Amino acid sequence: MLQQFDPRNADLQIHIGGRLVHRNHAGVSPFDSLVQGGDGVWEGLRLYDGRIFRLTEHLDRLVDSAKALAIAGVPPRDEIVAAIRETLEANGMRDGVHIRLTLSRGTKITSGMDPRLNQSGPTLIVLAEWKAPVYGRDGLALQTSSVRRPPPDVMDPKVHSNNLLPSILAKIEATAAGADAALLLDRDGFLAECNGTHVFLVRRGEVLTSHADACPEGITRQTVLDLCAANEIPHRAARLSLAEAYRADEMFCTGTMGELAAVTRLDGRTIGGGVVGEMTNRLTDLFTAEVAATGERVVE
């Protein structure tokens, strides 16, 4: 699975540091914390028919992550939403759009890791692209990675940070193995998440997912769990081993970038019947209905 360039994105206007800039001229200072050390937090948002799905929850996570990193001067939420709206309107966007929202610690007065060198406030970046869900609907192939998701005492996944090297290294392994994405385990060998999505199993009608110990608190992940509760579908979070994944009836991934996507192969093994399963289809339909019925309007 390789994303392709969409010609509609050739002349994007990107919101950086309070102003709109053409993509060819957009950039951050070499003194910015993102460049100096990947020091920032981010969110992925999706625009449906002028509305952003779970916008409040995404902004909650952005602010919580910034607070955990002691990033000072986080813009008020209405300013962040205004920047998003301005970006979408400048690009004539209303539907089929993915938004990458980034907040760095900002520009330093000189190179160095010390946050006291950041004296001008954080840098807000709003990157909106025409982008449909990136995963195919016929079933993904995953490869278990040698890269482990660190526990909270190493790098707490509840901080949704720009430090994505473990995910990138895992993706390199998966690509070399001919897989669509990587499955990462935690330090004890239990399922954590994929390199860019959360992972679910279905076994005898029960929907299972890993605890949010070695993976972020996913917005789409929580939506799926809420839909299960609302529709009386048995579900729980658990410590899940690779053996449980291999013997699952169904497997699927969740995330803002790709919504729900079935997994039909793992480490060269066929999962379930090797096709998109009944529960995955049911939850996809419920998710689609939830998206259509909810969301915060940001553009008309």
mmCIF file of N, CA and C in Angstrom, residues 87-155:
data_model
loop_
_atom_site.group_PDB
_atom_site.id
_atom_site.type_symbol
_atom_site.label_atom_id
_atom_site.label_comp_id
_atom_site.label_asym_id
_atom_site.label_seq_id
_atom_site.Cartn_x
_atom_site.Cartn_y
_atom_site.Cartn_z
ATOM 1 N N THR A 87 -7.894 27.609 6.744
ATOM 2 C CA THR A 87 -7.152 26.751 5.818
ATOM 3 C C THR A 87 -8.090 26.043 4.854
ATOM 4 N N LEU A 88 -9.167 25.496 5.374
ATOM 5 C CA LEU A 88 -10.119 24.786 4.530
ATOM 6 C C LEU A 88 -10.765 25.722 3.517
ATOM 7 N N GLU A 89 -11.145 26.913 3.960
ATOM 8 C CA GLU A 89 -11.782 27.867 3.057
ATOM 9 C C GLU A 89 -10.805 28.341 1.988
ATOM 10 N N ALA A 90 -9.535 28.542 2.353
ATOM 11 C CA ALA A 90 -8.542 28.988 1.385
ATOM 12 C C ALA A 90 -8.316 27.950 0.292
ATOM 13 N N ASN A 91 -8.517 26.676 0.634
ATOM 14 C CA ASN A 91 -8.313 25.592 -0.323
ATOM 15 C C ASN A 91 -9.609 25.093 -0.957
ATOM 16 N N GLY A 92 -10.734 25.729 -0.606
ATOM 17 C CA GLY A 92 -12.017 25.322 -1.173
ATOM 18 C C GLY A 92 -12.407 23.910 -0.800
ATOM 19 N N MET A 93 -12.130 23.519 0.438
ATOM 20 C CA MET A 93 -12.335 22.140 0.879
ATOM 21 C C MET A 93 -13.612 22.003 1.713
ATOM 22 N N ARG A 94 -14.330 20.897 1.456
ATOM 23 C CA ARG A 94 -15.551 20.641 2.214
ATOM 24 C C ARG A 94 -15.743 19.164 2.556
ATOM 25 N N ASP A 95 -15.119 18.277 1.776
ATOM 26 C CA ASP A 95 -15.339 16.844 1.987
ATOM 27 C C ASP A 95 -14.132 16.086 1.441
ATOM 28 N N GLY A 96 -13.931 14.858 1.953
ATOM 29 C CA GLY A 96 -12.848 14.029 1.461
ATOM 30 C C GLY A 96 -11.481 14.580 1.791
ATOM 31 N N VAL A 97 -11.343 15.167 2.976
ATOM 32 C CA VAL A 97 -10.115 15.866 3.345
ATOM 33 C C VAL A 97 -9.557 15.316 4.651
ATOM 34 N N HIS A 98 -8.227 15.144 4.683
ATOM 35 C CA HIS A 98 -7.531 14.790 5.918
ATOM 36 C C HIS A 98 -6.701 15.983 6.356
ATOM 37 N N ILE A 99 -6.734 16.284 7.657
ATOM 38 C CA ILE A 99 -6.041 17.446 8.213
ATOM 39 C C ILE A 99 -4.984 16.964 9.194
ATOM 40 N N ARG A 100 -3.763 17.379 8.971
ATOM 41 C CA ARG A 100 -2.676 17.118 9.913
ATOM 42 C C ARG A 100 -2.469 18.392 10.737
ATOM 43 N N LEU A 101 -2.794 18.312 12.012
ATOM 44 C CA LEU A 101 -2.703 19.447 12.933
ATOM 45 C C LEU A 101 -1.485 19.228 13.834
ATOM 46 N N THR A 102 -0.540 20.159 13.778
ATOM 47 C CA THR A 102 0.712 20.014 14.527
ATOM 48 C C THR A 102 0.949 21.238 15.397
ATOM 49 N N LEU A 103 1.415 20.998 16.608
ATOM 50 C CA LEU A 103 1.778 22.082 17.518
ATOM 51 C C LEU A 103 3.170 21.788 18.062
ATOM 52 N N SER A 104 4.161 22.573 17.623
ATOM 53 C CA SER A 104 5.518 22.386 18.136
ATOM 54 C C SER A 104 5.750 23.318 19.319
ATOM 55 N N ARG A 105 6.829 23.058 20.055
ATOM 56 C CA ARG A 105 7.161 23.934 21.172
ATOM 57 C C ARG A 105 7.555 25.325 20.677
ATOM 58 N N GLY A 106 7.901 25.428 19.400
ATOM 59 C CA GLY A 106 8.196 26.721 18.823
ATOM 60 C C GLY A 106 9.661 26.899 18.480
ATOM 61 N N THR A 107 10.013 28.129 18.162
ATOM 62 C CA THR A 107 11.363 28.461 17.712
ATOM 63 C C THR A 107 12.270 28.777 18.895
ATOM 64 N N LYS A 108 13.489 28.255 18.853
ATOM 65 C CA LYS A 108 14.474 28.464 19.913
ATOM 66 C C LYS A 108 15.348 29.685 19.591
ATOM 67 N N ILE A 109 15.913 30.301 20.620
ATOM 68 C CA ILE A 109 16.813 31.421 20.405
ATOM 69 C C ILE A 109 18.192 30.943 19.973
ATOM 70 N N THR A 110 18.502 29.675 20.242
ATOM 71 C CA THR A 110 19.733 29.047 19.777
ATOM 72 C C THR A 110 19.541 27.541 19.852
ATOM 73 N N SER A 111 20.349 26.784 19.120
ATOM 74 C CA SER A 111 20.179 25.331 19.099
ATOM 75 C C SER A 111 20.361 24.742 20.493
ATOM 76 N N GLY A 112 19.583 23.706 20.785
ATOM 77 C CA GLY A 112 19.697 23.027 22.071
ATOM 78 C C GLY A 112 18.396 22.380 22.479
ATOM 79 N N MET A 113 18.478 21.430 23.402
ATOM 80 C CA MET A 113 17.288 20.703 23.838
ATOM 81 C C MET A 113 16.497 21.421 24.918
ATOM 82 N N ASP A 114 17.131 22.339 25.634
ATOM 83 C CA ASP A 114 16.517 22.992 26.788
ATOM 84 C C ASP A 114 15.270 23.776 26.375
ATOM 85 N N PRO A 115 14.087 23.417 26.894
ATOM 86 C CA PRO A 115 12.870 24.153 26.540
ATOM 87 C C PRO A 115 12.897 25.629 26.953
ATOM 88 N N ARG A 116 13.810 26.003 27.838
ATOM 89 C CA ARG A 116 13.906 27.425 28.203
ATOM 90 C C ARG A 116 14.420 28.268 27.046
ATOM 91 N N LEU A 117 14.955 27.594 26.013
ATOM 92 C CA LEU A 117 15.402 28.307 24.821
ATOM 93 C C LEU A 117 14.233 28.683 23.916
ATOM 94 N N ASN A 118 13.065 28.128 24.189
ATOM 95 C CA ASN A 118 11.850 28.451 23.433
ATOM 96 C C ASN A 118 11.165 29.637 24.119
ATOM 97 N N GLN A 119 11.289 30.800 23.512
ATOM 98 C CA GLN A 119 10.822 32.010 24.171
ATOM 99 C C GLN A 119 9.813 32.799 23.352
ATOM 100 N N SER A 120 9.335 32.207 22.249
ATOM 101 C CA SER A 120 8.393 32.936 21.396
ATOM 102 C C SER A 120 7.054 32.221 21.241
ATOM 103 N N GLY A 121 6.818 31.195 22.028
ATOM 104 C CA GLY A 121 5.548 30.482 21.948
ATOM 105 C C GLY A 121 5.547 29.386 20.909
ATOM 106 N N PRO A 122 4.561 28.526 20.942
ATOM 107 C CA PRO A 122 4.513 27.367 20.039
ATOM 108 C C PRO A 122 4.193 27.749 18.600
ATOM 109 N N THR A 123 4.495 26.825 17.701
ATOM 110 C CA THR A 123 4.189 26.972 16.276
ATOM 111 C C THR A 123 3.021 26.053 15.928
ATOM 112 N N LEU A 124 1.941 26.622 15.398
ATOM 113 C CA LEU A 124 0.779 25.846 14.974
ATOM 114 C C LEU A 124 0.821 25.664 13.467
ATOM 115 N N ILE A 125 0.656 24.416 13.023
ATOM 116 C CA ILE A 125 0.656 24.091 11.592
ATOM 117 C C ILE A 125 -0.638 23.355 11.258
ATOM 118 N N VAL A 126 -1.342 23.844 10.256
ATOM 119 C CA VAL A 126 -2.547 23.167 9.764
ATOM 120 C C VAL A 126 -2.300 22.777 8.309
ATOM 121 N N LEU A 127 -2.181 21.485 8.077
ATOM 122 C CA LEU A 127 -1.969 20.943 6.732
ATOM 123 C C LEU A 127 -3.199 20.141 6.337
ATOM 124 N N ALA A 128 -3.967 20.656 5.396
ATOM 125 C CA ALA A 128 -5.171 19.967 4.908
ATOM 126 C C ALA A 128 -4.914 19.473 3.493
ATOM 127 N N GLU A 129 -5.211 18.204 3.255
ATOM 128 C CA GLU A 129 -5.011 17.604 1.935
ATOM 129 C C GLU A 129 -6.277 16.889 1.486
ATOM 130 N N TRP A 130 -6.491 16.919 0.178
ATOM 131 C CA TRP A 130 -7.499 16.034 -0.395
ATOM 132 C C TRP A 130 -6.960 14.613 -0.238
ATOM 133 N N LYS A 131 -7.636 13.797 0.548
ATOM 134 C CA LYS A 131 -7.122 12.456 0.804
ATOM 135 C C LYS A 131 -8.270 11.545 1.259
ATOM 136 N N ALA A 132 -8.571 10.568 0.438
ATOM 137 C CA ALA A 132 -9.556 9.558 0.826
ATOM 138 C C ALA A 132 -8.905 8.602 1.824
ATOM 139 N N PRO A 133 -9.712 7.793 2.542
ATOM 140 C CA PRO A 133 -9.116 6.775 3.418
ATOM 141 C C PRO A 133 -8.059 5.972 2.679
ATOM 142 N N VAL A 134 -6.897 5.799 3.310
ATOM 143 C CA VAL A 134 -5.717 5.337 2.573
ATOM 144 C C VAL A 134 -5.627 3.826 2.410
ATOM 145 N N TYR A 135 -6.387 3.054 3.188
ATOM 146 C CA TYR A 135 -6.270 1.605 3.096
ATOM 147 C C TYR A 135 -7.354 1.028 2.199
ATOM 148 N N GLY A 136 -6.992 0.021 1.443
ATOM 149 C CA GLY A 136 -7.962 -0.671 0.611
ATOM 150 C C GLY A 136 -8.977 -1.424 1.462
ATOM 151 N N ARG A 137 -10.091 -1.785 0.850
ATOM 152 C CA ARG A 137 -11.180 -2.448 1.572
ATOM 153 C C ARG A 137 -11.181 -3.957 1.368
ATOM 154 N N ASP A 138 -10.201 -4.489 0.646
ATOM 155 C CA ASP A 138 -10.188 -5.923 0.359
ATOM 156 C C ASP A 138 -9.426 -6.737 1.398
ATOM 157 N N GLY A 139 -8.740 -6.066 2.325
ATOM 158 C CA GLY A 139 -7.989 -6.793 3.345
ATOM 159 C C GLY A 139 -6.508 -6.467 3.294
ATOM 160 N N LEU A 140 -5.950 -6.106 4.439
ATOM 161 C CA LEU A 140 -4.539 -5.757 4.537
ATOM 162 C C LEU A 140 -3.703 -6.962 4.937
ATOM 163 N N ALA A 141 -2.434 -6.894 4.584
ATOM 164 C CA ALA A 141 -1.449 -7.865 5.064
ATOM 165 C C ALA A 141 -0.535 -7.161 6.060
ATOM 166 N N LEU A 142 -0.396 -7.731 7.254
ATOM 167 C CA LEU A 142 0.469 -7.177 8.289
ATOM 168 C C LEU A 142 1.676 -8.066 8.502
ATOM 169 N N GLN A 143 2.760 -7.457 8.971
ATOM 170 C CA GLN A 143 3.965 -8.179 9.344
ATOM 171 C C GLN A 143 4.355 -7.756 10.749
ATOM 172 N N THR A 144 4.540 -8.709 11.647
ATOM 173 C CA THR A 144 4.967 -8.384 13.005
ATOM 174 C C THR A 144 6.388 -7.841 12.972
ATOM 175 N N SER A 145 6.585 -6.728 13.639
ATOM 176 C CA SER A 145 7.863 -6.031 13.601
ATOM 177 C C SER A 145 8.748 -6.435 14.773
ATOM 178 N N SER A 146 10.050 -6.296 14.565
ATOM 179 C CA SER A 146 10.998 -6.490 15.664
ATOM 180 C C SER A 146 11.043 -5.272 16.585
ATOM 181 N N VAL A 147 10.481 -4.147 16.103
ATOM 182 C CA VAL A 147 10.441 -2.921 16.903
ATOM 183 C C VAL A 147 9.316 -3.037 17.922
ATOM 184 N N ARG A 148 9.616 -2.753 19.173
ATOM 185 C CA ARG A 148 8.608 -2.844 20.230
ATOM 186 C C ARG A 148 8.068 -1.461 20.583
ATOM 187 N N ARG A 149 6.793 -1.421 20.938
ATOM 188 C CA ARG A 149 6.215 -0.194 21.457
ATOM 189 C C ARG A 149 6.690 -0.016 22.900
ATOM 190 N N PRO A 150 7.257 1.142 23.218
ATOM 191 C CA PRO A 150 7.757 1.337 24.584
ATOM 192 C C PRO A 150 6.621 1.529 25.579
ATOM 193 N N PRO A 151 6.844 1.141 26.830
ATOM 194 C CA PRO A 151 5.842 1.329 27.883
ATOM 195 C C PRO A 151 5.879 2.765 28.405
ATOM 196 N N PRO A 152 4.946 3.128 29.280
ATOM 197 C CA PRO A 152 4.902 4.499 29.783
ATOM 198 C C PRO A 152 6.156 4.952 30.514
ATOM 199 N N ASP A 153 6.938 4.019 31.078
ATOM 200 C CA ASP A 153 8.147 4.451 31.784
ATOM 201 C C ASP A 153 9.294 4.784 30.839
ATOM 202 N N VAL A 154 9.094 4.534 29.519
ATOM 203 C CA VAL A 154 10.096 4.913 28.523
ATOM 204 C C VAL A 154 9.598 6.116 27.718
ATOM 205 N N MET A 155 8.460 5.956 27.064
ATOM 206 C CA MET A 155 7.824 7.048 26.334
ATOM 207 C C MET A 155 6.318 6.810 26.373
#
